[in-house]
């Protein structure tokens, strides 16, 4: 089978989105995912501004919208549940605090996987163990013992990217913590939640509930300040203990929500962090999404950066006739300003949650014209090329080639 061979590490959102566009540009794509299967659940993610156009160009707008949470607005409340402020889904043309396209991370991952599984080889339960580059390609050794050769390798394996550490250096060199921790997990909807997100804030901490498509369930959301935490991001029990400790004494519905902590099937907790790198590529290896430029959930745009970045990266590589030096450089040039605006939004939002102290800087003023201009750059601050003249095929390549490297 013809076409340049590309290996993509990570099957969450950025990886399958890149696989979609690489296949349409004529590449032969393999996606390797260390988890044994798709990881469903997780927090809600949003599509705003130019990201909605990328979804439309993918041909997935109806499918994505059908899988949305159907949230129609949000209330901030006091400890007694009295509404303090309301945000609607129609605010700012559907690009406001509650976006018109809001979907659980796992649901979007499933949509992207189902869209690509007939055209792309997926290998679950395996990971890249070693790689070495030469002038013509990349030799990859997998944890399973398999050895294969590709012309290009792209890491789309998230904030804790193993490929980034392997090729570019240790996490500490690139990860910047914003002083907060977020946690998400699903709970029975015993709270009367009906299409409205509810959030309570107290002394820099927050607790909330958001609706999901399954009306019998809801998604719990927590945040608390933490300059640093000494908890393995894969040690779920230690993370649950940390959450209980940090939310102790929190009012509102917090104790009732936390009562479901041991029964939830999809707990997630991690530091709010960004990835800052001088370059997103080295030779024939590049990075995409959170692995390259995490803006953190406090930007509300991490998924947008991944989807837009996938479109641009595949387009620029194909336009450069798969020359990695040219293609990766053009991808970075197009994305840098867009990424920077979104990372700045997240930094400001993190600062706004800090508890004021005698020596603290004043919180950001979100009412100024400068902030409206920053938001516009963060949502629409990139021109999408149409990549006219490049190969573009959506014809299925045959039956699904999903496999598992381990029994």
Short mmCIF file of C-alpha atoms in Angstrom, two decimals:
data_model
loop_
_atom_site.label_atom_id
_atom_site.label_comp_id
_atom_site.label_asym_id
_atom_site.label_seq_id
_atom_site.Cartn_x
_atom_site.Cartn_y
_atom_site.Cartn_z
CA UNK A 1 0.00 0.00 0.00
CA UNK A 2 1.42 3.39 -0.99
CA UNK A 3 1.64 6.57 1.04
CA UNK A 4 3.97 7.89 3.70
CA UNK A 5 3.81 5.94 6.96
CA UNK A 6 3.03 7.94 10.10
CA UNK A 7 2.90 6.68 13.67
CA UNK A 8 0.74 8.64 16.11
CA UNK A 9 1.06 8.03 19.87
CA UNK A 10 -2.20 8.56 21.78
CA UNK A 11 -5.85 7.77 21.02
CA UNK A 12 -7.73 10.39 23.02
CA UNK A 13 -8.68 13.43 20.89
CA UNK A 14 -5.59 14.90 19.23
CA UNK A 15 -4.37 11.53 17.95
CA UNK A 16 -7.54 10.33 16.18
CA UNK A 17 -8.17 13.87 14.86
CA UNK A 18 -4.68 13.91 13.33
CA UNK A 19 -5.25 10.40 11.96
CA UNK A 20 -8.41 11.66 10.21
CA UNK A 21 -6.54 14.41 8.39
CA UNK A 22 -3.39 12.42 7.67
CA UNK A 23 -5.46 9.70 6.03
CA UNK A 24 -7.33 12.24 3.94
CA UNK A 25 -3.99 13.68 2.80
CA UNK A 26 -2.83 10.24 1.63
CA UNK A 27 -0.76 8.96 4.55
CA UNK A 28 -0.86 5.43 5.97
CA UNK A 29 -1.53 5.94 9.67
CA UNK A 30 -0.99 3.80 12.76
CA UNK A 31 -2.21 5.00 16.17
CA UNK A 32 -0.71 3.33 19.24
CA UNK A 33 -2.42 3.68 22.62
CA UNK A 34 -1.02 2.32 25.87
CA UNK A 35 -4.50 1.76 27.37
CA UNK A 36 -6.18 -1.52 26.50
CA UNK A 37 -9.22 0.29 25.07
CA UNK A 38 -10.64 3.75 24.53
CA UNK A 39 -10.79 5.73 27.76
CA UNK A 40 -14.32 7.04 28.06
CA UNK A 41 -15.80 9.53 30.52
CA UNK A 42 -13.83 12.52 31.73
CA UNK A 43 -14.56 16.21 31.85
CA UNK A 44 -16.66 18.14 29.38
CA UNK A 45 -14.71 19.79 26.57
CA UNK A 46 -15.81 22.59 24.27
CA UNK A 47 -15.56 23.72 20.67
CA UNK A 48 -15.66 27.45 20.00
CA UNK A 49 -14.97 29.76 17.09
CA UNK A 50 -12.64 28.40 14.45
CA UNK A 51 -12.73 24.91 16.02
CA UNK A 52 -16.35 24.54 14.91
CA UNK A 53 -15.22 25.13 11.33
CA UNK A 54 -12.61 22.36 11.66
CA UNK A 55 -15.31 19.97 12.89
CA UNK A 56 -17.47 20.97 9.92
CA UNK A 57 -14.60 20.32 7.48
CA UNK A 58 -14.16 16.90 9.07
CA UNK A 59 -17.78 16.15 8.18
CA UNK A 60 -18.53 15.46 11.83
CA UNK A 61 -20.67 18.42 12.86
CA UNK A 62 -23.99 16.48 13.07
CA UNK A 63 -22.37 13.54 14.89
CA UNK A 64 -20.57 15.73 17.42
CA UNK A 65 -23.65 17.83 18.13
CA UNK A 66 -25.74 14.69 18.63
CA UNK A 67 -23.29 13.56 21.32
CA UNK A 68 -23.20 16.89 23.18
CA UNK A 69 -24.15 17.19 26.85
CA UNK A 70 -27.15 19.39 25.94
CA UNK A 71 -26.25 21.84 28.73
CA UNK A 72 -28.28 25.03 28.34
CA UNK A 73 -26.63 27.20 30.95
CA UNK A 74 -24.78 27.53 34.24
CA UNK A 75 -25.55 28.95 37.67
CA UNK A 76 -23.06 29.97 40.31
CA UNK A 77 -24.65 29.52 43.72
CA UNK A 78 -24.05 30.25 47.41
CA UNK A 79 -23.84 27.64 50.16
CA UNK A 80 -27.63 27.48 50.36
CA UNK A 81 -28.06 26.99 46.62
CA UNK A 82 -29.26 30.52 45.90
CA UNK A 83 -28.33 31.64 42.37
CA UNK A 84 -25.68 34.37 42.23
CA UNK A 85 -24.96 34.54 38.50
CA UNK A 86 -26.31 32.90 35.35
CA UNK A 87 -24.66 32.11 32.00
CA UNK A 88 -26.61 30.88 28.97
CA UNK A 89 -25.55 28.69 26.08
CA UNK A 90 -26.49 31.46 23.63
CA UNK A 91 -24.14 34.00 25.22
CA UNK A 92 -21.47 35.36 22.87
CA UNK A 93 -22.93 33.54 19.88
CA UNK A 94 -22.53 30.13 21.48
CA UNK A 95 -18.86 30.74 22.29
CA UNK A 96 -19.30 31.88 25.90
CA UNK A 97 -18.73 30.23 29.27
CA UNK A 98 -21.15 27.45 28.24
CA UNK A 99 -20.33 26.63 24.62
CA UNK A 100 -22.99 25.45 22.19
CA UNK A 101 -20.74 22.46 21.41
CA UNK A 102 -19.95 20.89 24.78
CA UNK A 103 -19.19 17.17 24.86
CA UNK A 104 -17.60 14.76 27.32
CA UNK A 105 -13.98 14.08 26.45
CA UNK A 106 -14.63 10.36 26.17
CA UNK A 107 -17.63 10.88 23.90
CA UNK A 108 -15.61 13.03 21.51
CA UNK A 109 -12.82 10.45 21.58
CA UNK A 110 -15.35 7.77 20.63
CA UNK A 111 -16.74 9.88 17.76
CA UNK A 112 -13.24 10.43 16.35
CA UNK A 113 -12.31 6.78 16.74
CA UNK A 114 -15.46 5.55 15.02
CA UNK A 115 -14.82 8.03 12.21
CA UNK A 116 -11.29 6.73 11.57
CA UNK A 117 -11.22 3.07 12.61
CA UNK A 118 -11.95 1.74 9.08
CA UNK A 119 -9.08 3.74 7.56
CA UNK A 120 -6.49 3.79 10.32
CA UNK A 121 -4.65 1.01 12.16
CA UNK A 122 -5.23 1.24 15.92
CA UNK A 123 -3.00 -0.74 18.28
CA UNK A 124 -4.23 -0.76 21.88
CA UNK A 125 -2.31 -2.03 24.92
CA UNK A 126 1.11 -1.06 23.58
CA UNK A 127 3.46 1.91 23.58
CA UNK A 128 6.69 3.18 22.08
CA UNK A 129 9.62 1.79 24.08
CA UNK A 130 12.50 3.07 21.93
CA UNK A 131 13.01 4.99 18.73
CA UNK A 132 15.92 6.12 16.62
CA UNK A 133 15.95 8.48 13.66
CA UNK A 134 18.00 8.55 10.49
CA UNK A 135 17.85 10.61 7.30
CA UNK A 136 14.92 8.66 5.87
CA UNK A 137 12.77 7.53 8.77
CA UNK A 138 12.26 6.43 12.35
CA UNK A 139 12.90 2.94 13.70
CA UNK A 140 10.41 2.20 16.49
CA UNK A 141 10.58 -0.58 19.07
CA UNK A 142 7.29 -1.16 20.88
CA UNK A 143 6.84 -2.42 24.42
CA UNK A 144 5.33 -5.58 22.93
CA UNK A 145 8.65 -6.28 21.19
CA UNK A 146 7.42 -5.39 17.71
CA UNK A 147 9.76 -3.36 15.53
CA UNK A 148 8.49 -1.13 12.74
CA UNK A 149 9.70 1.73 10.57
CA UNK A 150 7.84 4.97 9.86
CA UNK A 151 8.68 8.14 7.97
CA UNK A 152 7.17 10.37 10.70
CA UNK A 153 6.17 9.98 14.36
CA UNK A 154 3.82 12.36 16.21
CA UNK A 155 3.24 12.40 19.96
CA UNK A 156 -0.37 13.17 20.84
CA UNK A 157 -0.17 11.46 24.21
CA UNK A 158 -1.16 14.28 26.51
CA UNK A 159 0.25 16.41 29.30
CA UNK A 160 2.37 13.54 30.64
CA UNK A 161 3.63 12.60 27.17
CA UNK A 162 6.05 9.68 27.30
CA UNK A 163 7.18 10.42 23.74
CA UNK A 164 8.02 14.02 24.66
CA UNK A 165 10.15 12.83 27.57
CA UNK A 166 11.87 10.28 25.34
CA UNK A 167 12.77 12.67 22.54
CA UNK A 168 12.86 16.17 24.08
CA UNK A 169 13.75 15.69 27.75
CA UNK A 170 12.19 15.35 31.22
CA UNK A 171 8.73 16.68 32.02
CA UNK A 172 10.09 19.25 34.48
CA UNK A 173 11.73 21.10 31.60
CA UNK A 174 8.42 21.87 29.89
CA UNK A 175 5.50 21.54 32.36
CA UNK A 176 4.40 24.74 34.14
CA UNK A 177 1.96 24.29 37.02
CA UNK A 178 -0.67 27.00 37.53
CA UNK A 179 -1.21 26.32 41.24
CA UNK A 180 -4.50 24.41 41.09
CA UNK A 181 -5.79 20.85 40.92
CA UNK A 182 -8.93 19.68 39.11
CA UNK A 183 -10.93 16.49 39.67
CA UNK A 184 -13.87 14.99 37.75
CA UNK A 185 -16.01 11.90 38.25
CA UNK A 186 -19.54 10.80 37.44
CA UNK A 187 -22.19 10.33 40.14
CA UNK A 188 -25.87 9.35 40.28
CA UNK A 189 -28.06 12.35 39.50
CA UNK A 190 -29.79 12.49 42.87
CA UNK A 191 -29.50 16.29 42.87
CA UNK A 192 -32.32 17.19 40.46
CA UNK A 193 -29.89 18.41 37.83
CA UNK A 194 -31.71 19.25 34.60
CA UNK A 195 -29.56 20.67 31.75
CA UNK A 196 -28.03 23.33 34.02
CA UNK A 197 -24.48 23.30 35.38
CA UNK A 198 -24.20 24.41 39.02
CA UNK A 199 -21.00 25.63 40.72
CA UNK A 200 -20.20 26.73 44.25
CA UNK A 201 -16.97 28.56 45.13
CA UNK A 202 -15.40 29.09 48.54
CA UNK A 203 -11.95 30.45 49.43
CA UNK A 204 -10.28 29.49 46.18
CA UNK A 205 -11.98 26.08 46.03
CA UNK A 206 -14.94 25.06 43.89
CA UNK A 207 -17.41 22.22 43.70
CA UNK A 208 -19.88 21.69 40.89
CA UNK A 209 -22.19 19.41 38.99
CA UNK A 210 -22.78 19.36 35.26
CA UNK A 211 -25.45 17.52 33.28
CA UNK A 212 -24.58 14.81 30.78
CA UNK A 213 -26.68 13.04 28.16
CA UNK A 214 -27.55 10.23 30.58
CA UNK A 215 -29.99 12.13 32.79
CA UNK A 216 -29.64 9.51 35.54
CA UNK A 217 -26.00 10.56 36.00
CA UNK A 218 -24.14 13.83 36.49
CA UNK A 219 -20.48 14.87 36.31
CA UNK A 220 -18.95 16.12 39.56
CA UNK A 221 -16.26 18.81 39.30
CA UNK A 222 -13.84 19.99 41.97
CA UNK A 223 -10.90 22.38 42.09
CA UNK A 224 -8.59 23.50 44.86
CA UNK A 225 -5.37 25.52 45.10
CA UNK A 226 -2.15 23.54 45.39
CA UNK A 227 1.27 24.90 44.54
CA UNK A 228 2.49 21.33 44.19
CA UNK A 229 1.22 17.85 45.00
CA UNK A 230 3.21 14.72 45.66
CA UNK A 231 0.72 12.21 44.27
CA UNK A 232 1.37 9.85 41.38
CA UNK A 233 -1.08 10.76 38.63
CA UNK A 234 -1.69 7.01 38.15
CA UNK A 235 -2.37 6.31 41.87
CA UNK A 236 -6.13 6.73 41.96
CA UNK A 237 -6.61 5.86 45.65
CA UNK A 238 -4.03 8.40 46.75
CA UNK A 239 -5.71 11.02 44.56
CA UNK A 240 -9.10 10.32 46.16
CA UNK A 241 -7.60 10.72 49.63
CA UNK A 242 -6.08 14.03 48.56
CA UNK A 243 -9.41 15.27 47.21
CA UNK A 244 -11.21 14.40 50.45
CA UNK A 245 -8.55 16.18 52.51
CA UNK A 246 -8.56 19.35 50.41
CA UNK A 247 -12.37 19.58 50.24
CA UNK A 248 -12.86 19.04 53.96
CA UNK A 249 -15.24 21.63 55.40
CA UNK A 250 -16.53 22.67 51.96
CA UNK A 251 -20.21 23.52 52.18
CA UNK A 252 -23.13 23.23 49.74
CA UNK A 253 -23.65 19.70 48.33
CA UNK A 254 -19.99 18.76 48.63
CA UNK A 255 -20.31 15.98 51.27
CA UNK A 256 -23.16 14.31 49.35
CA UNK A 257 -21.17 14.38 46.11
CA UNK A 258 -18.00 13.04 47.74
CA UNK A 259 -20.03 10.17 49.24
CA UNK A 260 -19.99 8.64 45.73
CA UNK A 261 -16.22 8.88 45.35
CA UNK A 262 -15.51 5.20 46.00
CA UNK A 263 -18.22 3.98 43.62
CA UNK A 264 -17.47 6.12 40.57
CA UNK A 265 -16.15 4.27 37.50
CA UNK A 266 -14.26 7.18 35.95
CA UNK A 267 -12.32 9.25 38.48
CA UNK A 268 -9.77 11.75 37.16
CA UNK A 269 -7.52 14.19 39.03
CA UNK A 270 -4.51 16.16 37.89
CA UNK A 271 -2.67 19.40 38.33
CA UNK A 272 -3.65 22.36 36.20
CA UNK A 273 -0.59 22.71 34.03
CA UNK A 274 0.67 24.05 30.74
CA UNK A 275 3.38 22.80 28.42
CA UNK A 276 5.79 25.44 27.15
CA UNK A 277 8.36 24.44 24.52
CA UNK A 278 10.67 26.36 22.20
CA UNK A 279 10.08 23.77 19.48
CA UNK A 280 7.42 21.13 18.91
CA UNK A 281 9.53 18.94 16.65
CA UNK A 282 12.91 17.30 16.48
CA UNK A 283 13.85 15.78 13.16
CA UNK A 284 11.09 13.42 12.10
CA UNK A 285 9.29 13.49 15.46
CA UNK A 286 6.68 16.13 16.26
CA UNK A 287 4.19 16.85 19.04
CA UNK A 288 0.51 17.83 18.99
CA UNK A 289 -2.13 18.88 21.49
CA UNK A 290 -1.39 18.82 25.23
CA UNK A 291 1.91 17.02 24.60
CA UNK A 292 3.17 20.12 22.77
CA UNK A 293 1.20 23.08 24.07
CA UNK A 294 -1.22 22.21 26.86
CA UNK A 295 -3.16 25.32 27.76
CA UNK A 296 -4.83 23.54 30.74
CA UNK A 297 -8.59 23.13 31.32
CA UNK A 298 -8.69 26.70 32.63
CA UNK A 299 -8.43 27.98 29.06
CA UNK A 300 -11.56 26.13 27.93
CA UNK A 301 -9.73 25.64 24.65
CA UNK A 302 -7.51 22.58 25.01
CA UNK A 303 -9.70 20.56 22.67
CA UNK A 304 -9.86 23.42 20.21
CA UNK A 305 -6.09 23.62 20.08
CA UNK A 306 -5.89 19.86 19.49
CA UNK A 307 -8.47 19.82 16.68
CA UNK A 308 -7.15 22.93 14.95
CA UNK A 309 -3.58 21.76 15.41
CA UNK A 310 -4.37 18.38 13.84
CA UNK A 311 -5.87 20.05 10.78
CA UNK A 312 -2.91 22.41 10.38
CA UNK A 313 -0.21 19.82 11.06
CA UNK A 314 -1.53 17.33 8.50
CA UNK A 315 -2.10 20.09 5.96
CA UNK A 316 1.36 21.62 6.33
CA UNK A 317 3.13 18.26 6.18
CA UNK A 318 1.26 17.31 3.03
CA UNK A 319 1.82 20.76 1.49
CA UNK A 320 5.55 20.34 2.18
CA UNK A 321 5.43 16.97 0.38
CA UNK A 322 6.06 15.32 3.76
CA UNK A 323 9.36 17.10 4.33
CA UNK A 324 9.40 17.21 8.16
CA UNK A 325 11.71 20.21 8.50
CA UNK A 326 9.47 22.38 6.33
CA UNK A 327 6.11 20.94 7.41
CA UNK A 328 6.76 21.09 11.16
CA UNK A 329 8.16 24.63 10.90
CA UNK A 330 5.11 25.92 9.02
CA UNK A 331 2.78 24.20 11.50
CA UNK A 332 4.51 25.95 14.39
CA UNK A 333 4.46 29.31 12.64
CA UNK A 334 0.70 29.11 12.09
CA UNK A 335 -0.13 27.87 15.60
CA UNK A 336 2.16 29.84 17.93
CA UNK A 337 0.08 32.99 18.38
CA UNK A 338 -3.16 31.01 18.73
CA UNK A 339 -1.58 28.82 21.41
CA UNK A 340 -0.12 31.82 23.21
CA UNK A 341 -3.48 33.59 23.52
CA UNK A 342 -5.10 30.49 24.99
CA UNK A 343 -2.30 29.92 27.46
CA UNK A 344 -2.62 33.53 28.59
CA UNK A 345 -6.38 33.09 29.14
CA UNK A 346 -5.69 30.08 31.39
CA UNK A 347 -3.06 31.94 33.40
CA UNK A 348 -5.50 34.78 34.02
CA UNK A 349 -8.28 32.40 35.05
CA UNK A 350 -5.93 30.64 37.46
CA UNK A 351 -4.96 33.99 39.01
CA UNK A 352 -8.60 34.94 39.42
CA UNK A 353 -9.13 31.90 41.68
CA UNK A 354 -6.34 32.81 44.07
CA UNK A 355 -7.38 33.82 47.58
CA UNK A 356 -6.46 37.51 48.11
CA UNK A 357 -3.75 38.13 50.67
CA UNK A 358 -1.90 41.12 52.00
CA UNK A 359 0.94 40.69 49.51
CA UNK A 360 -1.07 39.23 46.63
CA UNK A 361 -1.31 40.90 43.25
CA UNK A 362 -4.75 42.25 42.41
CA UNK A 363 -6.84 39.83 40.37
CA UNK A 364 -7.26 40.41 36.64
CA UNK A 365 -9.93 42.81 35.42
CA UNK A 366 -12.00 40.84 32.92
CA UNK A 367 -14.17 43.85 31.99
CA UNK A 368 -11.59 45.71 29.90
CA UNK A 369 -11.51 45.87 26.11
CA UNK A 370 -8.08 44.22 26.19
CA UNK A 371 -9.62 41.05 27.59
CA UNK A 372 -12.34 40.93 24.94
CA UNK A 373 -9.62 41.23 22.29
CA UNK A 374 -7.61 38.45 23.95
CA UNK A 375 -10.64 36.16 24.02
CA UNK A 376 -11.26 36.82 20.33
CA UNK A 377 -7.65 35.88 19.52
CA UNK A 378 -7.98 32.75 21.65
CA UNK A 379 -11.17 31.65 19.86
CA UNK A 380 -10.64 32.83 16.28
CA UNK A 381 -7.00 33.92 16.17
CA UNK A 382 -5.84 31.67 13.35
CA UNK A 383 -6.60 31.66 9.64
CA UNK A 384 -7.46 28.18 8.42
CA UNK A 385 -5.90 27.44 5.01
CA UNK A 386 -8.14 25.44 2.70
CA UNK A 387 -5.15 23.43 1.45
CA UNK A 388 -6.65 23.42 -2.03
CA UNK A 389 -4.90 21.07 -4.40
CA UNK A 390 -3.80 18.62 -1.74
CA UNK A 391 -5.06 15.04 -1.74
CA UNK A 392 -8.36 14.80 0.13
CA UNK A 393 -10.13 11.50 0.26
CA UNK A 394 -12.74 10.20 2.63
CA UNK A 395 -13.16 6.85 0.88
CA UNK A 396 -13.04 4.00 3.43
CA UNK A 397 -9.91 1.88 3.15
CA UNK A 398 -11.64 -1.34 4.17
CA UNK A 399 -12.69 -3.14 7.34
CA UNK A 400 -11.50 -1.95 10.75
CA UNK A 401 -7.87 -2.77 11.58
CA UNK A 402 -8.12 -2.31 15.35
CA UNK A 403 -5.87 -4.71 17.20
CA UNK A 404 -4.43 -5.34 20.63
CA UNK A 405 -0.74 -5.94 21.21
CA UNK A 406 -1.37 -8.02 24.32
CA UNK A 407 -3.84 -10.80 25.12
#
